[in-house]
Short mmCIF file of C-alpha atoms in Angstrom, two decimals:
data_model
loop_
_atom_site.label_atom_id
_atom_site.label_comp_id
_atom_site.label_asym_id
_atom_site.label_seq_id
_atom_site.Cartn_x
_atom_site.Cartn_y
_atom_site.Cartn_z
CA MET A 28 -29.72 -103.51 -153.20
CA ALA A 29 -30.00 -100.80 -150.07
CA ALA A 30 -33.91 -99.56 -150.89
CA PHE A 31 -34.71 -103.74 -151.11
CA THR A 32 -33.02 -103.75 -147.69
CA LEU A 33 -34.68 -100.75 -146.50
CA GLY A 34 -38.52 -102.32 -147.75
CA TRP A 35 -39.10 -99.83 -150.87
CA SER A 36 -38.61 -101.94 -153.75
CA ASP A 37 -38.24 -105.12 -154.18
CA ALA A 38 -35.30 -107.27 -155.73
CA ASP A 39 -35.48 -106.65 -160.03
CA GLY A 40 -35.87 -102.56 -158.14
CA ARG A 41 -39.33 -102.08 -158.89
CA PRO A 42 -41.05 -99.68 -156.01
CA TYR A 43 -42.56 -102.15 -153.41
CA GLU A 44 -45.10 -101.65 -150.23
CA GLY A 45 -44.51 -104.12 -147.81
CA ASN A 46 -43.03 -104.60 -144.28
CA SER A 47 -40.04 -101.83 -144.22
CA GLY A 48 -39.47 -101.91 -140.32
CA LYS A 49 -40.56 -100.84 -137.21
CA GLY A 50 -38.45 -97.97 -137.15
CA VAL A 51 -37.92 -97.62 -133.09
CA ARG A 52 -34.78 -96.34 -133.62
CA PRO A 53 -34.78 -93.18 -135.24
CA ALA A 54 -38.74 -92.63 -133.21
CA ILE A 55 -36.27 -93.11 -130.35
CA ALA A 56 -34.29 -90.42 -131.63
CA LEU A 57 -36.90 -88.39 -133.50
CA LEU A 58 -38.76 -88.68 -130.27
CA CYS A 59 -36.01 -87.39 -127.19
CA ALA A 60 -34.85 -84.00 -128.98
CA GLU A 61 -38.39 -83.15 -129.77
CA ALA A 62 -38.98 -84.03 -125.07
CA ALA A 63 -35.67 -82.17 -124.93
CA GLY A 64 -37.30 -79.08 -126.33
CA ALA A 65 -36.47 -79.14 -130.01
CA PRO A 66 -38.65 -79.69 -133.64
CA ALA A 67 -38.33 -83.35 -133.57
CA GLU A 68 -36.85 -82.45 -137.46
CA SER A 69 -33.22 -81.00 -135.49
CA ALA A 70 -32.92 -84.72 -135.01
CA VAL A 71 -33.51 -85.92 -138.86
CA PRO A 72 -29.22 -87.06 -139.16
CA ALA A 73 -29.72 -89.25 -136.09
CA ALA A 74 -32.59 -91.44 -137.18
CA VAL A 75 -30.38 -92.27 -140.85
CA ALA A 76 -27.60 -93.02 -138.18
CA VAL A 77 -28.76 -95.33 -136.53
CA GLU A 78 -31.47 -96.67 -139.18
CA LEU A 79 -28.95 -96.58 -141.17
CA VAL A 80 -27.08 -98.59 -139.20
CA HIS A 81 -29.30 -101.24 -138.09
CA ALA A 82 -29.53 -102.06 -142.03
CA PHE A 83 -26.44 -102.47 -141.89
CA SER A 84 -26.36 -105.18 -138.89
CA LEU A 85 -29.40 -107.03 -140.28
CA VAL A 86 -27.42 -107.52 -143.04
CA HIS A 87 -24.60 -109.15 -141.69
CA ASP A 88 -26.35 -110.70 -138.99
CA ASP A 89 -28.49 -112.63 -141.83
CA ILE A 90 -25.63 -114.23 -143.35
CA ILE A 91 -23.69 -114.96 -140.24
CA ASP A 92 -26.70 -116.76 -139.30
CA LEU A 93 -27.53 -117.78 -142.16
CA ASP A 94 -31.54 -116.70 -142.01
CA GLU A 95 -33.29 -116.95 -145.38
CA ARG A 96 -35.87 -114.37 -144.77
CA ARG A 97 -36.16 -111.27 -143.46
CA ARG A 98 -39.32 -109.63 -142.98
CA HIS A 99 -41.93 -111.62 -144.77
CA ARG A 100 -39.59 -111.92 -147.86
CA PRO A 101 -35.43 -112.86 -149.17
CA ALA A 102 -32.78 -112.10 -147.13
CA LEU A 103 -30.63 -109.97 -148.34
CA TRP A 104 -28.14 -112.63 -149.61
CA LYS A 105 -30.61 -115.17 -150.35
CA ALA A 106 -31.76 -112.60 -153.19
CA TYR A 107 -28.51 -111.43 -154.18
CA GLY A 108 -25.00 -113.26 -153.20
CA THR A 109 -23.35 -113.33 -150.25
CA GLY A 110 -19.98 -111.20 -151.32
CA PRO A 111 -23.04 -108.07 -152.79
CA ALA A 112 -24.28 -108.09 -149.48
CA LEU A 113 -21.91 -107.95 -147.63
CA LEU A 114 -21.05 -104.29 -150.20
CA ALA A 115 -24.26 -103.86 -149.24
CA GLY A 116 -23.91 -103.29 -145.38
CA ASP A 117 -20.22 -101.94 -146.40
CA ALA A 118 -22.25 -99.38 -148.10
CA LEU A 119 -25.10 -98.94 -145.35
CA LEU A 120 -22.82 -98.49 -142.76
CA ALA A 121 -20.76 -95.83 -144.50
CA LEU A 122 -23.25 -93.69 -145.56
CA ALA A 123 -24.98 -93.35 -141.31
CA VAL A 124 -20.77 -92.38 -140.63
CA ALA A 125 -21.66 -89.95 -142.69
CA GLN A 126 -24.66 -88.83 -141.65
CA LEU A 127 -23.25 -87.70 -138.07
CA ALA A 128 -19.85 -86.38 -139.68
CA GLY A 129 -20.73 -82.45 -138.52
CA SER A 130 -21.05 -83.46 -135.19
CA GLY A 131 -17.68 -85.11 -132.40
CA GLU A 132 -20.46 -86.11 -130.32
CA ALA A 133 -22.89 -87.61 -131.51
CA MET A 134 -20.24 -89.42 -133.47
CA ASN A 135 -18.57 -91.08 -130.64
CA TYR A 136 -21.61 -92.28 -129.11
CA LEU A 137 -22.94 -93.88 -132.73
CA SER A 138 -18.71 -95.34 -132.71
CA ARG A 139 -19.35 -95.99 -129.21
CA ALA A 140 -21.96 -98.28 -130.57
CA LEU A 141 -20.47 -99.57 -133.52
CA VAL A 142 -18.21 -101.30 -131.51
CA GLU A 143 -20.43 -102.62 -128.75
CA LEU A 144 -22.02 -104.36 -131.30
CA VAL A 145 -19.84 -105.62 -132.72
CA GLN A 146 -18.21 -107.10 -129.13
CA GLY A 147 -22.11 -108.11 -129.18
CA GLN A 148 -22.78 -109.63 -131.82
CA THR A 149 -19.27 -111.30 -131.94
CA ALA A 150 -20.22 -112.38 -127.92
CA ASP A 151 -23.09 -114.40 -130.01
CA MET A 152 -21.58 -115.89 -132.61
CA ALA A 153 -19.16 -117.19 -129.35
CA PHE A 154 -22.13 -119.00 -126.97
CA GLU A 155 -22.94 -120.96 -130.20
CA ASP A 156 -19.88 -122.75 -129.42
CA ARG A 157 -20.07 -123.48 -125.61
CA PRO A 158 -22.36 -126.71 -123.93
CA TRP A 159 -25.53 -125.46 -122.58
CA ARG A 160 -25.24 -127.00 -119.64
CA GLY A 161 -22.08 -127.36 -116.91
CA PRO A 162 -18.99 -126.31 -117.08
CA GLY A 163 -18.54 -123.79 -120.01
CA ALA A 164 -21.50 -123.05 -120.12
CA VAL A 165 -23.30 -119.75 -120.84
CA THR A 166 -24.80 -118.27 -118.34
CA ALA A 167 -27.99 -115.74 -117.92
CA ASP A 168 -25.32 -112.83 -117.07
CA GLU A 169 -22.96 -113.49 -119.76
CA TYR A 170 -26.15 -113.00 -122.51
CA THR A 171 -27.83 -109.94 -120.03
CA GLU A 172 -23.96 -108.61 -120.62
CA MET A 173 -23.88 -109.84 -124.34
CA THR A 174 -27.25 -108.10 -125.56
CA LEU A 175 -26.78 -104.87 -123.49
CA GLY A 176 -24.21 -103.99 -126.54
CA LYS A 177 -25.82 -105.88 -129.65
CA THR A 178 -29.31 -104.37 -129.26
CA GLY A 179 -28.49 -101.42 -126.24
CA GLY A 180 -25.83 -99.89 -127.82
CA LEU A 181 -27.90 -98.60 -131.14
CA LEU A 182 -31.15 -98.50 -129.44
CA GLY A 183 -28.43 -95.59 -125.84
CA ALA A 184 -27.08 -94.66 -129.55
CA ALA A 185 -30.24 -93.28 -130.50
CA ALA A 186 -31.84 -91.22 -127.51
CA ALA A 187 -27.99 -89.97 -127.31
CA THR A 188 -27.99 -89.25 -130.32
CA GLY A 189 -31.57 -87.27 -130.60
CA VAL A 190 -30.74 -85.00 -127.55
CA ILE A 191 -27.60 -84.15 -128.51
CA LEU A 192 -28.36 -82.58 -131.95
CA GLY A 193 -32.12 -81.82 -130.19
CA GLY A 194 -29.90 -79.40 -127.74
CA ARG A 195 -29.30 -80.79 -124.81
CA ALA A 196 -25.68 -82.94 -125.31
CA ASP A 197 -25.61 -82.63 -121.10
CA LEU A 198 -28.81 -85.41 -120.79
CA ALA A 199 -26.44 -87.81 -123.53
CA PRO A 200 -24.45 -89.84 -120.96
CA ARG A 201 -27.82 -90.29 -119.18
CA LEU A 202 -29.65 -90.99 -122.34
CA TRP A 203 -27.80 -93.18 -123.55
CA GLU A 204 -27.90 -96.22 -120.80
CA MET A 205 -31.43 -95.72 -120.88
CA GLY A 206 -31.37 -97.19 -124.52
CA ARG A 207 -28.96 -99.64 -123.43
CA GLU A 208 -31.43 -100.30 -120.66
CA LEU A 209 -34.50 -100.35 -122.71
CA GLY A 210 -32.27 -102.44 -125.58
CA VAL A 211 -31.80 -105.34 -123.08
CA ALA A 212 -36.40 -105.20 -122.46
CA PHE A 213 -36.55 -104.68 -126.56
CA GLN A 214 -34.24 -108.22 -127.00
CA LEU A 215 -35.40 -110.57 -124.42
CA VAL A 216 -38.98 -109.42 -125.42
CA ASP A 217 -37.09 -110.70 -129.00
CA ASP A 218 -36.08 -113.88 -127.59
CA ILE A 219 -39.65 -114.91 -126.55
CA LEU A 220 -41.56 -114.49 -129.40
CA GLY A 221 -38.48 -116.55 -131.43
CA ILE A 222 -39.48 -119.82 -129.29
CA TRP A 223 -43.46 -118.57 -128.70
CA GLY A 224 -44.12 -116.05 -131.16
CA ASP A 225 -47.16 -115.95 -134.08
CA PRO A 226 -44.74 -116.88 -136.96
CA GLY A 227 -47.42 -113.96 -139.67
CA VAL A 228 -46.06 -111.11 -137.10
CA THR A 229 -42.61 -112.25 -136.42
CA GLY A 230 -41.56 -113.01 -139.85
CA LYS A 231 -39.54 -116.44 -138.99
CA PRO A 232 -40.85 -119.15 -138.51
CA ALA A 233 -42.08 -120.92 -134.60
CA ASP A 234 -39.97 -122.13 -132.84
CA SER A 235 -37.17 -120.71 -134.85
CA ASP A 236 -34.38 -119.92 -131.95
CA LEU A 237 -35.22 -123.16 -131.11
CA ARG A 238 -34.93 -124.77 -134.06
CA ARG A 239 -31.22 -123.12 -134.22
CA GLY A 240 -29.35 -124.05 -131.23
CA LYS A 241 -29.82 -120.82 -130.37
CA LYS A 242 -28.99 -119.80 -126.24
CA THR A 243 -31.41 -117.02 -125.37
CA TYR A 244 -32.36 -115.89 -122.56
CA PRO A 245 -35.36 -118.17 -122.12
CA VAL A 246 -33.81 -120.29 -122.52
CA LEU A 247 -30.61 -119.89 -120.32
CA ALA A 248 -32.73 -119.65 -117.11
CA ALA A 249 -34.04 -122.54 -117.89
CA LEU A 250 -31.25 -124.30 -117.99
CA ALA A 251 -29.82 -122.33 -114.30
CA THR A 252 -33.09 -124.51 -112.13
CA ASP A 253 -32.12 -127.83 -110.51
CA GLY A 254 -35.90 -129.72 -111.71
CA ALA A 255 -36.48 -132.49 -113.42
CA ALA A 256 -37.28 -130.26 -117.05
CA ALA A 257 -34.74 -128.84 -117.32
CA HIS A 258 -32.89 -131.65 -117.07
CA ASP A 259 -34.80 -132.74 -119.65
CA LEU A 260 -34.15 -129.25 -121.79
CA ALA A 261 -30.21 -129.72 -121.71
CA ALA A 262 -30.77 -132.98 -122.54
CA LEU A 263 -32.60 -132.51 -125.37
CA LEU A 264 -31.09 -129.92 -126.51
CA GLN A 265 -27.78 -131.09 -126.71
CA ALA A 266 -29.38 -134.20 -129.01
CA GLY A 267 -30.38 -131.41 -131.20
CA ALA A 268 -33.60 -130.59 -131.81
CA ALA A 269 -34.66 -130.96 -134.51
CA ASP A 270 -37.74 -132.36 -135.74
CA GLU A 271 -41.40 -130.96 -135.30
CA HIS A 272 -42.51 -132.35 -131.60
CA SER A 273 -39.10 -131.91 -130.08
CA VAL A 274 -38.63 -128.54 -130.74
CA ARG A 275 -42.26 -128.24 -130.11
CA ARG A 276 -41.43 -130.39 -126.15
CA ALA A 277 -38.17 -128.42 -125.83
CA ALA A 278 -40.17 -124.92 -125.81
CA GLY A 279 -43.19 -126.69 -123.07
CA LEU A 280 -39.83 -127.22 -121.21
CA VAL A 281 -38.15 -124.01 -120.87
CA GLU A 282 -41.90 -122.52 -119.51
CA GLU A 283 -42.03 -125.60 -117.51
CA ALA A 284 -39.38 -124.84 -115.58
CA GLY A 285 -39.65 -120.92 -115.64
CA GLY A 286 -37.50 -119.63 -118.48
CA ARG A 287 -40.11 -117.84 -120.44
CA ALA A 288 -41.46 -116.78 -116.62
CA GLU A 289 -38.10 -115.70 -115.82
CA ALA A 290 -37.49 -113.44 -119.69
CA GLU A 291 -40.43 -111.93 -119.00
CA ALA A 292 -40.16 -110.54 -115.62
CA LEU A 293 -36.75 -109.70 -116.39
CA ALA A 294 -38.13 -107.64 -119.14
CA ASP A 295 -40.39 -105.95 -117.12
CA ARG A 296 -37.33 -105.08 -114.70
CA TYR A 297 -34.75 -103.19 -117.78
CA LEU A 298 -37.98 -101.67 -118.73
CA SER A 299 -38.70 -100.34 -116.21
CA SER A 300 -35.22 -98.66 -115.31
CA ALA A 301 -35.10 -97.27 -118.53
CA LEU A 302 -38.80 -95.08 -117.78
CA ALA A 303 -37.83 -94.07 -114.90
CA THR A 304 -34.51 -92.07 -116.77
CA VAL A 305 -36.75 -90.86 -118.77
CA ASP A 306 -39.34 -89.54 -116.27
CA ASP A 307 -36.25 -87.97 -114.33
CA CYS A 308 -34.87 -86.47 -117.40
CA LEU A 309 -37.57 -85.88 -119.69
CA PRO A 310 -41.21 -85.33 -117.59
CA GLY A 311 -43.08 -85.29 -119.55
CA ALA A 312 -41.85 -87.35 -122.87
CA ALA A 313 -45.57 -88.89 -123.38
CA ASP A 314 -44.50 -89.90 -126.79
CA LEU A 315 -40.89 -91.50 -125.71
CA ARG A 316 -43.00 -92.77 -123.01
CA ALA A 317 -45.62 -94.65 -124.53
CA LEU A 318 -42.58 -95.72 -127.54
CA CYS A 319 -40.97 -97.74 -124.61
CA VAL A 320 -43.71 -99.21 -122.74
CA SER A 321 -44.40 -100.72 -126.87
CA LEU A 322 -41.33 -102.34 -127.18
CA ALA A 323 -42.07 -104.74 -124.31
CA ASP A 324 -46.34 -104.54 -125.01
CA ARG A 325 -45.22 -107.17 -128.06
CA ILE A 326 -45.40 -110.00 -126.22
CA HIS A 327 -48.98 -109.27 -123.81
#
């Protein structure tokens, strides 16, 4: 089941050659160690740990969100059942912790990321029960704060543990913050792709986030405006955008109200801040910088 989750085998355990994910988090750990002046291999335990935590989080996320597809294949819970999938996710987490058990400082950052991930996921779930607009509605600022934990924490841990194992523990606090900011940019791009992305690239149906009624940043930013498009969008979402026509209309209204442009602009601001930290702490880290930029270029 772990091999299936990591994209190494099919559901029957036969070797499988397919999409095993982007590998962003382990790449950041290795590149941070290398930029700190150490061999990339020195950060392999950190790279393995963050990728296993990421895999664990996806297994549990798919169960929580009832997502049936992951990377163009059935989600783990659809392939094996909910109970076995939960246990497989727990096993991945246990293996991740074991990777950094010998480095207390690195383990502190991984533990911190896990707490932030759970807090962020909890907030994300709580958002589902709040209104789209008016008293009690989720604000764009709340969403950004949630994203710093849910997505940013693990990217922060990847960067911090990478420099720690690379011999530059003094850089860890700033690289932790860099990763968290990069995580916000990364999530905002995912939010944009969740509405306007190509299913052949994302592996999920077009408009998947709107169909599920997820409160993502482009939608919240659009609803925060005061024009006719925002009012029409609120009415449409409150009624439930379920069929193809209403979902496409909702996507159009989000863009018309400025939600997509605001999400792109905010992603650029967080990316710029993250890159400034990279340039200051790890000058000459061209590969790390290029990877960070590539995460935002997925919408272009």
